[in-house]
PDB file of C-alpha atoms in Angstrom:
ATOM      1  CA  MET A  28      16.906 -39.197  33.243  1.00  0.00           C
ATOM      2  CA  PRO A  29      20.414 -40.156  33.311  1.00  0.00           C
ATOM      3  CA  GLY A  30      23.224 -37.894  34.176  1.00  0.00           C
ATOM      4  CA  LYS A  31      25.301 -35.824  31.550  1.00  0.00           C
ATOM      5  CA  ILE A  32      29.144 -35.342  31.476  1.00  0.00           C
ATOM      6  CA  HIS A  33      30.694 -32.248  29.703  1.00  0.00           C
ATOM      7  CA  LEU A  34      33.435 -32.990  27.277  1.00  0.00           C
ATOM      8  CA  ILE A  35      35.974 -30.686  26.226  1.00  0.00           C
ATOM      9  CA  TYR A  36      38.389 -32.267  23.561  1.00  0.00           C
ATOM     10  CA  ARG A  37      41.083 -30.210  22.167  1.00  0.00           C
ATOM     11  CA  ARG A  38      43.036 -30.638  19.203  1.00  0.00           C
ATOM     12  CA  ILE A  39      46.153 -28.601  18.417  1.00  0.00           C
ATOM     13  CA  PRO A  40      46.340 -26.009  17.115  1.00  0.00           C
ATOM     14  CA  ASN A  41      42.825 -24.432  17.971  1.00  0.00           C
ATOM     15  CA  ARG A  42      39.936 -27.140  17.564  1.00  0.00           C
ATOM     16  CA  VAL A  43      37.796 -27.853  20.335  1.00  0.00           C
ATOM     17  CA  ILE A  44      34.833 -29.883  20.518  1.00  0.00           C
ATOM     18  CA  GLU A  45      32.630 -29.701  23.364  1.00  0.00           C
ATOM     19  CA  ARG A  46      29.396 -31.639  24.024  1.00  0.00           C
ATOM     20  CA  ASP A  47      27.214 -32.942  26.670  1.00  0.00           C
ATOM     21  CA  ASP A  48      27.132 -36.847  26.677  1.00  0.00           C
ATOM     22  CA  GLU A  49      25.180 -39.342  28.279  1.00  0.00           C
ATOM     23  CA  LEU A  50      26.949 -40.578  31.351  1.00  0.00           C
ATOM     24  CA  ILE A  51      27.097 -44.458  32.220  1.00  0.00           C
ATOM     25  CA  GLU A  52      29.074 -44.504  35.322  1.00  0.00           C
ATOM     26  CA  ASP A  53      31.218 -41.960  37.417  1.00  0.00           C
ATOM     27  CA  LEU A  54      33.880 -43.800  39.216  1.00  0.00           C
ATOM     28  CA  GLY A  55      35.762 -40.671  40.104  1.00  0.00           C
ATOM     29  CA  ASN A  56      39.218 -41.018  38.095  1.00  0.00           C
ATOM     30  CA  ILE A  57      37.333 -43.117  35.499  1.00  0.00           C
ATOM     31  CA  VAL A  58      34.289 -41.660  33.553  1.00  0.00           C
ATOM     32  CA  VAL A  59      32.284 -44.242  31.414  1.00  0.00           C
ATOM     33  CA  ALA A  60      29.926 -42.378  29.031  1.00  0.00           C
ATOM     34  CA  LYS A  61      28.226 -42.925  25.636  1.00  0.00           C
ATOM     35  CA  SER A  62      27.929 -40.749  22.478  1.00  0.00           C
ATOM     36  CA  LYS A  63      27.415 -41.000  19.045  1.00  0.00           C
ATOM     37  CA  PHE A  64      30.470 -40.254  15.961  1.00  0.00           C
ATOM     38  CA  GLU A  65      29.376 -37.109  14.002  1.00  0.00           C
ATOM     39  CA  GLY A  66      30.900 -34.534  11.931  1.00  0.00           C
ATOM     40  CA  MET A  67      33.260 -36.787  10.313  1.00  0.00           C
ATOM     41  CA  LEU A  68      34.293 -35.961   7.057  1.00  0.00           C
ATOM     42  CA  ALA A  69      34.886 -39.177   5.674  1.00  0.00           C
ATOM     43  CA  PRO A  70      34.318 -42.553   7.363  1.00  0.00           C
ATOM     44  CA  LEU A  71      37.429 -44.484   8.961  1.00  0.00           C
ATOM     45  CA  SER A  72      39.075 -47.249   7.168  1.00  0.00           C
ATOM     46  CA  VAL A  73      41.578 -49.155   9.193  1.00  0.00           C
ATOM     47  CA  ASN A  74      43.673 -51.977   7.118  1.00  0.00           C
ATOM     48  CA  GLY A  75      41.165 -51.815   4.488  1.00  0.00           C
ATOM     49  CA  VAL A  76      37.955 -52.137   6.682  1.00  0.00           C
ATOM     50  CA  GLU A  77      35.505 -49.226   7.525  1.00  0.00           C
ATOM     51  CA  VAL A  78      35.317 -49.190  11.031  1.00  0.00           C
ATOM     52  CA  ILE A  79      34.037 -45.572  12.159  1.00  0.00           C
ATOM     53  CA  GLU A  80      31.240 -43.182  10.435  1.00  0.00           C
ATOM     54  CA  ASN A  81      28.838 -40.888  11.223  1.00  0.00           C
ATOM     55  CA  GLY A  82      26.061 -42.236  13.474  1.00  0.00           C
ATOM     56  CA  TYR A  83      27.962 -44.817  14.752  1.00  0.00           C
ATOM     57  CA  SER A  84      27.989 -45.376  18.737  1.00  0.00           C
ATOM     58  CA  MET A  85      31.072 -45.235  21.240  1.00  0.00           C
ATOM     59  CA  VAL A  86      31.023 -46.022  24.898  1.00  0.00           C
ATOM     60  CA  TYR A  87      34.034 -44.316  25.970  1.00  0.00           C
ATOM     61  CA  PHE A  88      36.136 -44.218  28.822  1.00  0.00           C
ATOM     62  CA  ALA A  89      38.117 -41.129  30.309  1.00  0.00           C
ATOM     63  CA  PHE A  90      41.041 -42.070  32.723  1.00  0.00           C
ATOM     64  CA  VAL A  91      41.855 -38.912  34.691  1.00  0.00           C
ATOM     65  CA  GLY A  92      45.423 -38.352  34.770  1.00  0.00           C
ATOM     66  CA  GLU A  93      46.252 -40.750  31.974  1.00  0.00           C
ATOM     67  CA  HIS A  94      47.686 -40.119  28.607  1.00  0.00           C
ATOM     68  CA  TYR A  95      44.852 -42.419  26.518  1.00  0.00           C
ATOM     69  CA  ASP A  96      41.205 -42.622  26.530  1.00  0.00           C
ATOM     70  CA  VAL A  97      39.604 -45.614  24.919  1.00  0.00           C
ATOM     71  CA  LEU A  98      36.134 -45.892  22.971  1.00  0.00           C
ATOM     72  CA  LYS A  99      34.393 -48.975  22.290  1.00  0.00           C
ATOM     73  CA  VAL A 100      32.686 -48.351  18.550  1.00  0.00           C
ATOM     74  CA  TYR A 101      29.480 -50.078  17.643  1.00  0.00           C
ATOM     75  CA  ASP A 102      27.845 -49.772  14.161  1.00  0.00           C
ATOM     76  CA  ASN A 103      24.324 -48.966  13.615  1.00  0.00           C
ATOM     77  CA  GLU A 104      23.159 -52.639  14.224  1.00  0.00           C
ATOM     78  CA  GLY A 105      25.150 -52.560  17.523  1.00  0.00           C
ATOM     79  CA  ASN A 106      27.803 -54.492  16.493  1.00  0.00           C
ATOM     80  CA  PHE A 107      31.036 -54.176  18.211  1.00  0.00           C
ATOM     81  CA  LYS A 108      33.658 -52.868  15.873  1.00  0.00           C
ATOM     82  CA  GLY A 109      36.926 -52.431  17.758  1.00  0.00           C
ATOM     83  CA  LEU A 110      38.522 -49.966  20.132  1.00  0.00           C
ATOM     84  CA  TYR A 111      39.850 -46.680  19.239  1.00  0.00           C
ATOM     85  CA  ILE A 112      42.482 -45.353  21.512  1.00  0.00           C
ATOM     86  CA  ASP A 113      43.497 -41.743  21.538  1.00  0.00           C
ATOM     87  CA  VAL A 114      46.978 -40.749  22.518  1.00  0.00           C
ATOM     88  CA  LEU A 115      46.458 -37.499  24.781  1.00  0.00           C
ATOM     89  CA  ASP A 116      48.780 -35.095  26.308  1.00  0.00           C
ATOM     90  CA  TYR A 117      46.373 -35.073  29.210  1.00  0.00           C
ATOM     91  CA  THR A 118      43.201 -35.915  30.851  1.00  0.00           C
ATOM     92  CA  LYS A 119      41.865 -33.313  33.513  1.00  0.00           C
ATOM     93  CA  ARG A 120      38.569 -33.350  35.342  1.00  0.00           C
ATOM     94  CA  ARG A 121      36.872 -30.351  37.237  1.00  0.00           C
ATOM     95  CA  GLY A 122      33.353 -31.336  38.708  1.00  0.00           C
ATOM     96  CA  ASN A 123      31.243 -32.319  35.613  1.00  0.00           C
ATOM     97  CA  THR A 124      33.848 -31.616  33.162  1.00  0.00           C
ATOM     98  CA  ILE A 125      36.313 -33.767  31.553  1.00  0.00           C
ATOM     99  CA  GLU A 126      39.314 -32.000  29.350  1.00  0.00           C
ATOM    100  CA  MET A 127      41.360 -33.496  26.919  1.00  0.00           C
ATOM    101  CA  LEU A 128      44.192 -32.779  24.460  1.00  0.00           C
ATOM    102  CA  ASP A 129      44.791 -34.917  21.651  1.00  0.00           C
ATOM    103  CA  LEU A 130      48.165 -35.803  20.216  1.00  0.00           C
ATOM    104  CA  PHE A 131      47.251 -36.940  16.897  1.00  0.00           C
ATOM    105  CA  LEU A 132      48.446 -40.385  17.114  1.00  0.00           C
ATOM    106  CA  ASP A 133      45.530 -43.032  17.804  1.00  0.00           C
ATOM    107  CA  ILE A 134      45.411 -46.830  17.758  1.00  0.00           C
ATOM    108  CA  PHE A 135      42.440 -49.152  16.293  1.00  0.00           C
ATOM    109  CA  VAL A 136      42.255 -52.379  17.967  1.00  0.00           C
ATOM    110  CA  PHE A 137      40.149 -55.167  15.979  1.00  0.00           C
ATOM    111  CA  PRO A 138      37.677 -57.514  18.063  1.00  0.00           C
ATOM    112  CA  ASP A 139      40.642 -60.372  16.968  1.00  0.00           C
ATOM    113  CA  GLY A 140      42.991 -58.367  18.926  1.00  0.00           C
ATOM    114  CA  LYS A 141      45.102 -56.789  15.899  1.00  0.00           C
ATOM    115  CA  ALA A 142      46.037 -53.265  16.493  1.00  0.00           C
ATOM    116  CA  PHE A 143      47.077 -50.611  14.017  1.00  0.00           C
ATOM    117  CA  LEU A 144      48.608 -47.135  14.814  1.00  0.00           C
ATOM    118  CA  LEU A 145      47.080 -44.242  13.010  1.00  0.00           C
ATOM    119  CA  ASP A 146      47.584 -40.661  11.980  1.00  0.00           C
ATOM    120  CA  GLU A 147      51.248 -40.783  12.005  1.00  0.00           C
ATOM    121  CA  ASP A 148      51.299 -38.435   8.975  1.00  0.00           C
ATOM    122  CA  GLU A 149      49.391 -35.890  11.326  1.00  0.00           C
ATOM    123  CA  LEU A 150      51.842 -35.763  14.024  1.00  0.00           C
ATOM    124  CA  GLU A 151      54.688 -35.368  11.510  1.00  0.00           C
ATOM    125  CA  MET A 152      53.014 -32.428   9.901  1.00  0.00           C
ATOM    126  CA  ALA A 153      52.612 -31.138  13.191  1.00  0.00           C
ATOM    127  CA  LEU A 154      56.144 -31.114  13.972  1.00  0.00           C
ATOM    128  CA  LEU A 155      57.204 -30.157  10.483  1.00  0.00           C
ATOM    129  CA  HIS A 156      54.928 -26.773  11.126  1.00  0.00           C
ATOM    130  CA  GLY A 157      55.796 -26.110  14.574  1.00  0.00           C
ATOM    131  CA  LEU A 158      52.314 -26.894  16.051  1.00  0.00           C
ATOM    132  CA  VAL A 159      54.029 -29.470  18.525  1.00  0.00           C
ATOM    133  CA  ASP A 160      57.611 -29.476  19.621  1.00  0.00           C
ATOM    134  CA  ARG A 161      60.087 -32.534  19.226  1.00  0.00           C
ATOM    135  CA  LYS A 162      59.587 -33.184  23.136  1.00  0.00           C
ATOM    136  CA  THR A 163      55.736 -33.528  22.383  1.00  0.00           C
ATOM    137  CA  PHE A 164      56.238 -35.392  19.584  1.00  0.00           C
ATOM    138  CA  ASP A 165      58.828 -38.080  21.285  1.00  0.00           C
ATOM    139  CA  PHE A 166      56.000 -38.304  24.017  1.00  0.00           C
ATOM    140  CA  ALA A 167      53.266 -38.890  21.772  1.00  0.00           C
ATOM    141  CA  TYR A 168      55.161 -41.748  20.491  1.00  0.00           C
ATOM    142  CA  SER A 169      56.168 -43.050  23.647  1.00  0.00           C
ATOM    143  CA  VAL A 170      52.706 -43.293  24.843  1.00  0.00           C
ATOM    144  CA  ALA A 171      52.056 -45.242  21.657  1.00  0.00           C
ATOM    145  CA  ARG A 172      54.564 -47.447  21.821  1.00  0.00           C
ATOM    146  CA  GLU A 173      53.945 -48.521  25.344  1.00  0.00           C
ATOM    147  CA  LEU A 174      50.005 -48.979  24.623  1.00  0.00           C
ATOM    148  CA  LEU A 175      50.693 -51.015  21.566  1.00  0.00           C
ATOM    149  CA  GLU A 176      53.208 -53.040  23.509  1.00  0.00           C
ATOM    150  CA  LYS A 177      50.690 -53.759  26.241  1.00  0.00           C
ATOM    151  CA  ILE A 178      48.013 -54.483  23.627  1.00  0.00           C
ATOM    152  CA  MET A 179      50.091 -57.234  22.204  1.00  0.00           C
ATOM    153  CA  ARG A 180      50.632 -58.727  25.757  1.00  0.00           C
ATOM    154  CA  GLY A 181      47.008 -58.830  26.497  1.00  0.00           C
ATOM    155  CA  LYS A 182      47.570 -56.176  29.471  1.00  0.00           C
ATOM    156  CA  PHE A 183      45.584 -53.172  27.547  1.00  0.00           C
ATOM    157  CA  PRO A 184      42.816 -52.092  27.653  1.00  0.00           C
ATOM    158  CA  PRO A 185      42.349 -51.863  31.372  1.00  0.00           C
ATOM    159  CA  GLN A 186      39.803 -54.662  32.435  1.00  0.00           C
ATOM    160  CA  ILE A 187      36.961 -51.842  33.173  1.00  0.00           C
ATOM    161  CA  VAL A 188      36.242 -51.444  29.340  1.00  0.00           C
ATOM    162  CA  TRP A 189      35.043 -55.032  28.976  1.00  0.00           C
ATOM    163  CA  GLY A 190      32.490 -54.186  31.794  1.00  0.00           C
ATOM    164  CA  TYR A 191      30.263 -52.075  29.855  1.00  0.00           C
ATOM    165  CA  GLY A 192      28.610 -51.683  26.462  1.00  0.00           C
ATOM    166  CA  LEU A 193      25.568 -50.399  24.491  1.00  0.00           C
TER     167      LEU A 193
END
């Protein structure tokens, strides 16, 4: 039986998703695991294209100590839809548990390399309602800008992402 990794995914103010996912590879500071999208209220469309819906599969990469994760998204037929990147406050590891704190902003990268910054409205609302402070708001944007710039130069995602699939 394949191993499991326990994921704790936190979202401000108090949303917590906990689950045990199928471990593909444990490289210590990089964990590669597999899961399915569940509990989405609506499919995610980016630039008019539906890219994620419940039941789709993901191979995800948790980078301990980094401010992002990378999800390779596959539809129900196993077709690669693109990369979904969460901007994170932190990625920590304790034993067999990975914990992340989401900072609202996300990036979707299509297979052709076109990248889109998502959920700016959510981060704006979080700032407006005092759920994040200006420092956190600015930090999330600085991480997103750096990732987008690296994507445009072909320097992101890390090479390891291309070594794994469904």
